[in-house]
mmCIF file of N, CA, C and O in Angstrom:
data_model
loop_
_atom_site.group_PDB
_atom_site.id
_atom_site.type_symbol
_atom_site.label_atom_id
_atom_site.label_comp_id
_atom_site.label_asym_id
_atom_site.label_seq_id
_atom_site.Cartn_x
_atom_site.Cartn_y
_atom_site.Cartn_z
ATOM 1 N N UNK A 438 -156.441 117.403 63.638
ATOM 2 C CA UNK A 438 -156.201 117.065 62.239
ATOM 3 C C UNK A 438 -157.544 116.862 61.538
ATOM 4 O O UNK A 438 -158.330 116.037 62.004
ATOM 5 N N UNK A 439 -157.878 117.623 60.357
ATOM 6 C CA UNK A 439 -158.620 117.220 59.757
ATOM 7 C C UNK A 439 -158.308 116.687 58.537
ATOM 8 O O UNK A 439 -157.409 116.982 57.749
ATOM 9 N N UNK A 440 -159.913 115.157 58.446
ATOM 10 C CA UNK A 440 -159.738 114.253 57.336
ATOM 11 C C UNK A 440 -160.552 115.309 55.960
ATOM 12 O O UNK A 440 -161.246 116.325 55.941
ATOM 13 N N UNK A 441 -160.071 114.517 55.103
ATOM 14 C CA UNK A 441 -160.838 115.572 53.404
ATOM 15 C C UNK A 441 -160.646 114.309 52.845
ATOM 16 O O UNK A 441 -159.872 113.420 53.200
ATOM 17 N N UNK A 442 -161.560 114.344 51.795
ATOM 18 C CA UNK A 442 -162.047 113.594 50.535
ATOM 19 C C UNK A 442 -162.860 114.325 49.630
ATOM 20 O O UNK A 442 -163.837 115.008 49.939
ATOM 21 N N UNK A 443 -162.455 114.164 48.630
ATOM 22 C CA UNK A 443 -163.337 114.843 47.448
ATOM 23 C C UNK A 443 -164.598 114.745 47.527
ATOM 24 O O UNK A 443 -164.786 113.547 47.738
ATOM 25 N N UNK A 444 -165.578 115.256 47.489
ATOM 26 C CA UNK A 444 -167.112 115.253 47.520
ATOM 27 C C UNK A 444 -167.080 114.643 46.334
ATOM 28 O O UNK A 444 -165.996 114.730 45.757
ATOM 29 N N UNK A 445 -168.334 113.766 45.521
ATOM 30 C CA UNK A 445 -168.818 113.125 44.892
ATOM 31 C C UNK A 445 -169.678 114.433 43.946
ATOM 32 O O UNK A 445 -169.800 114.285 42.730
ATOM 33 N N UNK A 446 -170.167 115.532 44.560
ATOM 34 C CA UNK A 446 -170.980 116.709 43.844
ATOM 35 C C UNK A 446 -169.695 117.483 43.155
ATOM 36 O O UNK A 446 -169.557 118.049 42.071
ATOM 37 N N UNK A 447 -168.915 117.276 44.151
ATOM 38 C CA UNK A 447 -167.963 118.548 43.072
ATOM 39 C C UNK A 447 -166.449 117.507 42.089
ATOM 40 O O UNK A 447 -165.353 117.861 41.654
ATOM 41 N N UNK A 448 -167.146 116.256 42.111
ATOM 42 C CA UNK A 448 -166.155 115.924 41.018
ATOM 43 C C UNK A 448 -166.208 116.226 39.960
ATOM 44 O O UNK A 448 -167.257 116.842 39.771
ATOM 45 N N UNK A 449 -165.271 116.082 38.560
ATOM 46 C CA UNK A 449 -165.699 116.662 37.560
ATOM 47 C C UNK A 449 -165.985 115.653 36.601
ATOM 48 O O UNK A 449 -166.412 115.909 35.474
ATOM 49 N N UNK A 450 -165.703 114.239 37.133
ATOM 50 C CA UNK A 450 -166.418 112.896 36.157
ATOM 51 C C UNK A 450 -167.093 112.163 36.345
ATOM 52 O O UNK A 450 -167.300 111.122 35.721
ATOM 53 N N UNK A 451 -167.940 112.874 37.941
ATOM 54 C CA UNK A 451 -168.806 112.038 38.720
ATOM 55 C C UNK A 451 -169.615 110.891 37.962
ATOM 56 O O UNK A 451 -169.454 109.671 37.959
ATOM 57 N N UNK A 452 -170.767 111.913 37.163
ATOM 58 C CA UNK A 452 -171.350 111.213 36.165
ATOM 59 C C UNK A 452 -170.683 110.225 35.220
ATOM 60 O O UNK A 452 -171.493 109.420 34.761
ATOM 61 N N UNK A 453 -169.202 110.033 34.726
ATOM 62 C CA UNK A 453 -168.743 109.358 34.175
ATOM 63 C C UNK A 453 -169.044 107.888 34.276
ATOM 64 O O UNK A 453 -168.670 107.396 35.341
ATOM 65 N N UNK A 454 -169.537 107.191 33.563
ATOM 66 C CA UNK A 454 -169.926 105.861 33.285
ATOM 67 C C UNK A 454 -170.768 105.411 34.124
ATOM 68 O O UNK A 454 -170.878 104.325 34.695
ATOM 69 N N UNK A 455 -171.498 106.599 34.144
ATOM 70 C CA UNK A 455 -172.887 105.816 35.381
ATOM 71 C C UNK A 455 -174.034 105.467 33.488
ATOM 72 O O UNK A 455 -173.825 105.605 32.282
ATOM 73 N N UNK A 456 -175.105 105.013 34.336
ATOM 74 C CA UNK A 456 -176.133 104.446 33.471
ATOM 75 C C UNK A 456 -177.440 104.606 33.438
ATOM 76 O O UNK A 456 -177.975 104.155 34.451
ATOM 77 N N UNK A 457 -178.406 105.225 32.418
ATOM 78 C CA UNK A 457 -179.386 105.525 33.005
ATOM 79 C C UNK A 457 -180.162 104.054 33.863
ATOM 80 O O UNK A 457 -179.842 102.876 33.705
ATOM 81 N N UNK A 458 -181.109 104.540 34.659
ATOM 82 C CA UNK A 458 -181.707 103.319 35.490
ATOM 83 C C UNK A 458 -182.762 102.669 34.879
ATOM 84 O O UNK A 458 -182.920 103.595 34.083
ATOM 85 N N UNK A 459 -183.595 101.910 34.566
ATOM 86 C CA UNK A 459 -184.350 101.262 34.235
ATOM 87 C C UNK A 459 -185.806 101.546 34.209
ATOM 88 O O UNK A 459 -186.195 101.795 35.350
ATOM 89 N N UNK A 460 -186.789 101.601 33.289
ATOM 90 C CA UNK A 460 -188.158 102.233 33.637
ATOM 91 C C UNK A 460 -188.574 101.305 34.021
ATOM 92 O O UNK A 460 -189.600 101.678 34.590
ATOM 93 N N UNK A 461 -188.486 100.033 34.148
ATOM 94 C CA UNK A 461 -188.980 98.993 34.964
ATOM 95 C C UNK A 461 -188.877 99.211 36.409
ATOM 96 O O UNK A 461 -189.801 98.908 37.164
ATOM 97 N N UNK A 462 -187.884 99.680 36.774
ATOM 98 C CA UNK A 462 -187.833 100.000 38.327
ATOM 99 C C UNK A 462 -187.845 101.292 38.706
ATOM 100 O O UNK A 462 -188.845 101.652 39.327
ATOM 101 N N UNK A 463 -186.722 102.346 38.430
ATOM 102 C CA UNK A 463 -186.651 103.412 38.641
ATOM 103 C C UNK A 463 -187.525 104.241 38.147
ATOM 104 O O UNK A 463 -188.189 105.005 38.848
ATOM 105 N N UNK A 464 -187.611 104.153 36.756
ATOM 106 C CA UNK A 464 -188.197 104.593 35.733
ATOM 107 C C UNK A 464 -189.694 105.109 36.375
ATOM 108 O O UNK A 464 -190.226 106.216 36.278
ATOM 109 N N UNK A 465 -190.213 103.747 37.140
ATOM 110 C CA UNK A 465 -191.782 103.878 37.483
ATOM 111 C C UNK A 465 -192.160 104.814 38.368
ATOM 112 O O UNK A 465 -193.291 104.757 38.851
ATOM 113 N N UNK A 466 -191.125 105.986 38.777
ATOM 114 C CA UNK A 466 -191.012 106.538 40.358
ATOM 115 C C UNK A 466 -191.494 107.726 39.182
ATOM 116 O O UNK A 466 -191.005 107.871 38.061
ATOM 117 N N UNK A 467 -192.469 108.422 39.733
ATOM 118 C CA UNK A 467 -192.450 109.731 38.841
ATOM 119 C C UNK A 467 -191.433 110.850 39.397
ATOM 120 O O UNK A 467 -191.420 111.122 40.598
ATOM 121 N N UNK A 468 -190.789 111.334 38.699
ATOM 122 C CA UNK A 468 -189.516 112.079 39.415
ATOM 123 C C UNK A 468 -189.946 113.652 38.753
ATOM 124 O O UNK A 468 -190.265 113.815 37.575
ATOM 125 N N UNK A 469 -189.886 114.568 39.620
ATOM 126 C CA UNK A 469 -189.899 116.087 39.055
ATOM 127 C C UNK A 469 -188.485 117.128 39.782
ATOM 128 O O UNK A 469 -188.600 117.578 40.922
ATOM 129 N N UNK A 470 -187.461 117.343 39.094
ATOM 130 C CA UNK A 470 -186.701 118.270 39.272
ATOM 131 C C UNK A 470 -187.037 119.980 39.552
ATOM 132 O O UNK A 470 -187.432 120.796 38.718
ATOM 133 N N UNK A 471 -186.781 120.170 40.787
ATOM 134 C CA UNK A 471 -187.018 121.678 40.981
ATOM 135 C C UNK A 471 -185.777 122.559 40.818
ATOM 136 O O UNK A 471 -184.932 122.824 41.673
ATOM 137 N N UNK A 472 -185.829 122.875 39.807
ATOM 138 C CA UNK A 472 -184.189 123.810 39.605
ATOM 139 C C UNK A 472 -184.210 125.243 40.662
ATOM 140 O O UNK A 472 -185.026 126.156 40.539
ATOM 141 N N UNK A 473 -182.891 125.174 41.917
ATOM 142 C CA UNK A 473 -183.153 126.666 42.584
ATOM 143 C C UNK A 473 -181.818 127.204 41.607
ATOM 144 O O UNK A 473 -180.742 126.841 41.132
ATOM 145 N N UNK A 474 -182.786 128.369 41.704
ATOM 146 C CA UNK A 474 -181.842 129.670 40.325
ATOM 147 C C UNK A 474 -180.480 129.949 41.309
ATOM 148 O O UNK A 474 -179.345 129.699 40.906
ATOM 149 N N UNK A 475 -180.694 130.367 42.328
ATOM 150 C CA UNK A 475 -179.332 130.672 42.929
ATOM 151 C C UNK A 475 -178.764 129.956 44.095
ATOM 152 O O UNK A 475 -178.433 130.462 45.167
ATOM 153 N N UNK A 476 -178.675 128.324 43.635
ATOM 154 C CA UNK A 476 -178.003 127.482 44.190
ATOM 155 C C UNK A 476 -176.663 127.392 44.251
ATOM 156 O O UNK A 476 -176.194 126.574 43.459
ATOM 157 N N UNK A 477 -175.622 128.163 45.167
ATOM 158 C CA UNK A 477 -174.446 128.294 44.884
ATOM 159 C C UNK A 477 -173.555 126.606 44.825
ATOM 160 O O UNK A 477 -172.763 126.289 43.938
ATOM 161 N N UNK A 478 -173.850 125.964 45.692
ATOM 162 C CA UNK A 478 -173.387 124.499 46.232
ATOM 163 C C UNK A 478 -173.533 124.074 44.957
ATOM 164 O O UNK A 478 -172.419 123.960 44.447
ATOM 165 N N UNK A 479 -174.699 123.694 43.961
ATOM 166 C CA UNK A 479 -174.922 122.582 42.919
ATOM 167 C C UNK A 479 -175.401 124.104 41.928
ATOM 168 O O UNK A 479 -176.330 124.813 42.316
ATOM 169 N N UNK A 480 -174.758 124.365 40.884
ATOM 170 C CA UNK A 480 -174.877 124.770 39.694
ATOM 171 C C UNK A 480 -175.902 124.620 39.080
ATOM 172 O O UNK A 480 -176.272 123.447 39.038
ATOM 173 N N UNK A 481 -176.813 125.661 38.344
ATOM 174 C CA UNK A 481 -177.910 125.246 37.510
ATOM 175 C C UNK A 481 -177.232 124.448 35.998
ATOM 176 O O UNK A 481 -177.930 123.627 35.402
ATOM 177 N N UNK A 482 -175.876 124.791 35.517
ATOM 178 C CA UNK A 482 -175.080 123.909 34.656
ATOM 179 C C UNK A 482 -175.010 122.734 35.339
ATOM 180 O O UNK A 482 -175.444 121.861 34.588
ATOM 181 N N UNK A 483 -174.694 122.287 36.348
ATOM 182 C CA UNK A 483 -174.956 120.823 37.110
ATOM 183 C C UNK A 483 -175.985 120.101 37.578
ATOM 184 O O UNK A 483 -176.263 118.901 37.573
ATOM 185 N N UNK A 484 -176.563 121.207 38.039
ATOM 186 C CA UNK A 484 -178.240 120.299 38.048
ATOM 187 C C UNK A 484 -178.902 120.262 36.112
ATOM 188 O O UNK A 484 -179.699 119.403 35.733
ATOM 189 N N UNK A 485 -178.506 121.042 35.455
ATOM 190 C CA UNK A 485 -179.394 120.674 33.962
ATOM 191 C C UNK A 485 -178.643 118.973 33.568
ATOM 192 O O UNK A 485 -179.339 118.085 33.075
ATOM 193 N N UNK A 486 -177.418 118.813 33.836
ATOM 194 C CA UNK A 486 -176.565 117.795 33.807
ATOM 195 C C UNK A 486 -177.378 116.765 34.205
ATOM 196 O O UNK A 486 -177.708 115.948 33.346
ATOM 197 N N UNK A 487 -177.909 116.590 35.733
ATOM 198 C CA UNK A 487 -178.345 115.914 36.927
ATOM 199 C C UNK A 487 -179.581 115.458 35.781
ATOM 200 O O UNK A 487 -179.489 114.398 35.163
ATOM 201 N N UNK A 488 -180.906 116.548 35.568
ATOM 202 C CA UNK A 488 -181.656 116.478 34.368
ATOM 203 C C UNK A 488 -181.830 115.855 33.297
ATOM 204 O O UNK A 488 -182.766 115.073 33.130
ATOM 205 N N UNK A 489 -180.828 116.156 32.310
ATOM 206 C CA UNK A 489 -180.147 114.970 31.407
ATOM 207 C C UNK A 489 -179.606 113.802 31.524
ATOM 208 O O UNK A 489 -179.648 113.073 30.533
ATOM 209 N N UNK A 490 -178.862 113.239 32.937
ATOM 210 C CA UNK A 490 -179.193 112.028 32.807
ATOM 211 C C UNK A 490 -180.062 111.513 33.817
ATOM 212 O O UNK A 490 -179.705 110.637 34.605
ATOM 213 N N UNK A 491 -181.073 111.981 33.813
ATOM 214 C CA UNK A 491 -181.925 111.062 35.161
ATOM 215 C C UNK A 491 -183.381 111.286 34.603
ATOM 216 O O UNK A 491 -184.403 110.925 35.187
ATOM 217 N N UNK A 492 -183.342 111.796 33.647
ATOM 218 C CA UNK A 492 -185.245 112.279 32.634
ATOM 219 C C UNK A 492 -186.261 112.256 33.593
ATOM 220 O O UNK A 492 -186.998 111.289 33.781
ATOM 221 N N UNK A 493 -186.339 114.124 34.666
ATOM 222 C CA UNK A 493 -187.924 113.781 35.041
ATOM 223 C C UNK A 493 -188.665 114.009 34.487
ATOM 224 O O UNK A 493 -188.341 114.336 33.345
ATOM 225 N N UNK A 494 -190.229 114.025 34.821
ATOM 226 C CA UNK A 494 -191.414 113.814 33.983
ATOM 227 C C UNK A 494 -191.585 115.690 33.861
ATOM 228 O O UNK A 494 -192.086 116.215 32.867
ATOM 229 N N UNK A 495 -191.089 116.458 35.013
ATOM 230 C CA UNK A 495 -191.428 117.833 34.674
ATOM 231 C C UNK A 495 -190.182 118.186 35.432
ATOM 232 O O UNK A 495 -189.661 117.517 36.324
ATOM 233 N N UNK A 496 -189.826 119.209 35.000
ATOM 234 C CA UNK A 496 -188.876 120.371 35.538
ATOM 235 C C UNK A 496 -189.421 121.658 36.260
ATOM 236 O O UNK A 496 -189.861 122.504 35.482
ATOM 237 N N UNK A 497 -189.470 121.934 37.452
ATOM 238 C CA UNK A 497 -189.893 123.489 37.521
ATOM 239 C C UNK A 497 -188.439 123.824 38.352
ATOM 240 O O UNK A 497 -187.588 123.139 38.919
ATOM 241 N N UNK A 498 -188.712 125.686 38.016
ATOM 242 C CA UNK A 498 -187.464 126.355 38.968
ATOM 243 C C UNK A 498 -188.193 127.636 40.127
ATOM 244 O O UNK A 498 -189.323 128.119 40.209
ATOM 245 N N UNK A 499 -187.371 127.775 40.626
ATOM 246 C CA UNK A 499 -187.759 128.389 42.148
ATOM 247 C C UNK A 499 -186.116 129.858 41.504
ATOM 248 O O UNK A 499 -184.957 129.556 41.786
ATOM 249 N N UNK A 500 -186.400 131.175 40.753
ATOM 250 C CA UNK A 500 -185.608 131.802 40.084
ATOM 251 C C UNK A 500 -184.935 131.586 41.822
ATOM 252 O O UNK A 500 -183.961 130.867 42.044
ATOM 253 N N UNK A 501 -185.634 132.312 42.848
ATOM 254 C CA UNK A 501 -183.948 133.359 43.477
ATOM 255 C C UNK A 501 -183.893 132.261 44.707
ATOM 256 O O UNK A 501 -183.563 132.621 45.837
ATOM 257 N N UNK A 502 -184.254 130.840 44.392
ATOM 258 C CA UNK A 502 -184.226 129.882 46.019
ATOM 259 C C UNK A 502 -182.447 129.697 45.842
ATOM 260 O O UNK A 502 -181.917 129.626 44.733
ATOM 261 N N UNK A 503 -181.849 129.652 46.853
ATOM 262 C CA UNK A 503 -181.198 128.864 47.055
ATOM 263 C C UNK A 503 -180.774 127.399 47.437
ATOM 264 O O UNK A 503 -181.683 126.571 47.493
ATOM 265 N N UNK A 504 -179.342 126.944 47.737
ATOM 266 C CA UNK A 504 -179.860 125.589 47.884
ATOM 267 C C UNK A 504 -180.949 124.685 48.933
ATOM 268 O O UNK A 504 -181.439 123.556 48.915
ATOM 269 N N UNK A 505 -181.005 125.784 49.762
ATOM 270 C CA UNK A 505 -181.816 125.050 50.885
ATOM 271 C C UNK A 505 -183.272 126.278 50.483
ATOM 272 O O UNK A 505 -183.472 127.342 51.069
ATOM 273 N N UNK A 506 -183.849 125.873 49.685
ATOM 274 C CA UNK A 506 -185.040 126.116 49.049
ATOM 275 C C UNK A 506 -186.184 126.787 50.339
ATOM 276 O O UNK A 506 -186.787 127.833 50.582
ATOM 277 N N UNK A 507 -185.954 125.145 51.031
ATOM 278 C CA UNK A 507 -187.172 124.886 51.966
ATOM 279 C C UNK A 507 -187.019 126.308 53.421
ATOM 280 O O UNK A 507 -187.732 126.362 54.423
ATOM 281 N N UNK A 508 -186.245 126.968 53.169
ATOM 282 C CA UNK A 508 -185.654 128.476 54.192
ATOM 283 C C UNK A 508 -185.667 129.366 53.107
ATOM 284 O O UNK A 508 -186.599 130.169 53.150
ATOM 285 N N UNK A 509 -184.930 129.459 52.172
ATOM 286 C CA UNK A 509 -184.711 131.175 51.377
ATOM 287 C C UNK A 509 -186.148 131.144 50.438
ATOM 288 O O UNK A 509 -186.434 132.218 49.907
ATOM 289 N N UNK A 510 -186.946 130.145 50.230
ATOM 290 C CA UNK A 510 -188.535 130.688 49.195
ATOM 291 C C UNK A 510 -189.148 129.486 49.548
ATOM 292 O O UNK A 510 -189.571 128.701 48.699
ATOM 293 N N UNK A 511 -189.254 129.211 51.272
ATOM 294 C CA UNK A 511 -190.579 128.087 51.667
ATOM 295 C C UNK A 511 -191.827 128.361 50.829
ATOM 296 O O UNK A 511 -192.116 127.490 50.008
ATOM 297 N N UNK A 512 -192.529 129.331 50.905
ATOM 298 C CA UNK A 512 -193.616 129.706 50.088
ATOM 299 C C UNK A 512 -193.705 128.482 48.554
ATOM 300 O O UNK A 512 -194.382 127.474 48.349
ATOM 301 N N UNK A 513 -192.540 129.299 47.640
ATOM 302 C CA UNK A 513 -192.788 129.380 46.360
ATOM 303 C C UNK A 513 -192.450 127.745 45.691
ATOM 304 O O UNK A 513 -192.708 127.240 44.598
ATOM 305 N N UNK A 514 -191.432 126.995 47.497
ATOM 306 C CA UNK A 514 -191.179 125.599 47.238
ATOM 307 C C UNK A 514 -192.890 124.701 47.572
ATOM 308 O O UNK A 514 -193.558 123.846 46.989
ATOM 309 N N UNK A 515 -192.981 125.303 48.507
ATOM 310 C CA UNK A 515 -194.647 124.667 48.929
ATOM 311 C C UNK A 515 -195.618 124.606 48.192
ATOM 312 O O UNK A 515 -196.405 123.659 48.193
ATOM 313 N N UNK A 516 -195.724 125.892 47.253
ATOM 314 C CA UNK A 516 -196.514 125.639 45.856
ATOM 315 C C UNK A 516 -196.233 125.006 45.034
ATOM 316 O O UNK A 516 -197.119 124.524 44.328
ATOM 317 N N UNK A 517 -194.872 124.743 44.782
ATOM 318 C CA UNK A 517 -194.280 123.994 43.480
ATOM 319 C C UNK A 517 -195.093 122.352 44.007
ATOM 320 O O UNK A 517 -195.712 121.643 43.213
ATOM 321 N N UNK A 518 -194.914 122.050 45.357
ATOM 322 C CA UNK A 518 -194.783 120.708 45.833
ATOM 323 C C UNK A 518 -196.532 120.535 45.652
ATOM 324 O O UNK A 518 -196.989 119.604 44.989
ATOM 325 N N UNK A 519 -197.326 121.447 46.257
ATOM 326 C CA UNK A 519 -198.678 121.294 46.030
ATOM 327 C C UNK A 519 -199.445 120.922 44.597
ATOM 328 O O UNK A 519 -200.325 120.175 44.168
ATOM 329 N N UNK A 520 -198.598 121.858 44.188
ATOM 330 C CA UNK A 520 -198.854 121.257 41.999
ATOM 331 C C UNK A 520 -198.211 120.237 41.667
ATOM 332 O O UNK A 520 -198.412 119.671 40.592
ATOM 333 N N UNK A 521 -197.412 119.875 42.463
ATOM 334 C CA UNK A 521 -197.094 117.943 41.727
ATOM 335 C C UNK A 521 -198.107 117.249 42.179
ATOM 336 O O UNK A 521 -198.675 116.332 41.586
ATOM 337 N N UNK A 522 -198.451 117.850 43.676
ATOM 338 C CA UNK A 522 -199.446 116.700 44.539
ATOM 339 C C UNK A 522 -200.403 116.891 43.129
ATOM 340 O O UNK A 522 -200.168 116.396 42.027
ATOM 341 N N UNK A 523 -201.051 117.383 43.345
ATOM 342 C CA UNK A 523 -202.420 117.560 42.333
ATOM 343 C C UNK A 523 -201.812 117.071 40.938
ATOM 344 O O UNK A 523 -202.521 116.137 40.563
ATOM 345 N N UNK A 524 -201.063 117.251 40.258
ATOM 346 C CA UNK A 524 -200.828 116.979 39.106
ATOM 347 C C UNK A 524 -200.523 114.938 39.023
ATOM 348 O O UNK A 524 -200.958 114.085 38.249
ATOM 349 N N UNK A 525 -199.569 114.862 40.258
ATOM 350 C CA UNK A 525 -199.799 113.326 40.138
ATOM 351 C C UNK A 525 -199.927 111.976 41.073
ATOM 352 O O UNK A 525 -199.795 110.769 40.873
ATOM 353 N N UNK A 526 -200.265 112.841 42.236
ATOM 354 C CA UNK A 526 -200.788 112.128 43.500
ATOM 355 C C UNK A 526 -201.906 111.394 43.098
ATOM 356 O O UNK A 526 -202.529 110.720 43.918
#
């Protein structure tokens, strides 16, 4: 027998009455969103969502990564990650 429960990613009001977090705490974390273009699992309409309510300091995208980035464009994720280092390490 298998158990099921709705995933929390594929609800459709997940976000519903959450709150943004605080720049006192959260806020202070510098956060950068890497959008993968052909993330079938999480939607680039759901991650721009994710975006809007969570404000990082930069956005970059990886066009043809999928969701597991770090296998279908290691390369082009390793550069992205090297230009945050430098930009705010």
């Amino acid at each position: 027998m298998l158990l099921a429960r709705e995933s929390p990613a594929l609800a459709t009001d997940n976000l519903a009455g959450t709150r943004s977090f605080s720049e006192e705490g959260y806020g202070s974390v510098t956060r950068i969103y890497i959008i993968c273009g052909e993330d079938n699992l999480i939607g680039e309409e759901y991650q721009r969502l994710i975006i809007n309510n969570f404000k990082p300091k930069e956005v970059m995208k990886i066009e043809d990564a999928d969701h597991m980035a770090m296998l279908s464009k290691h390369q082009e994720l390793c550069a992205c990650l090297l230009e945050i280092a430098d930009k705010y390490a």
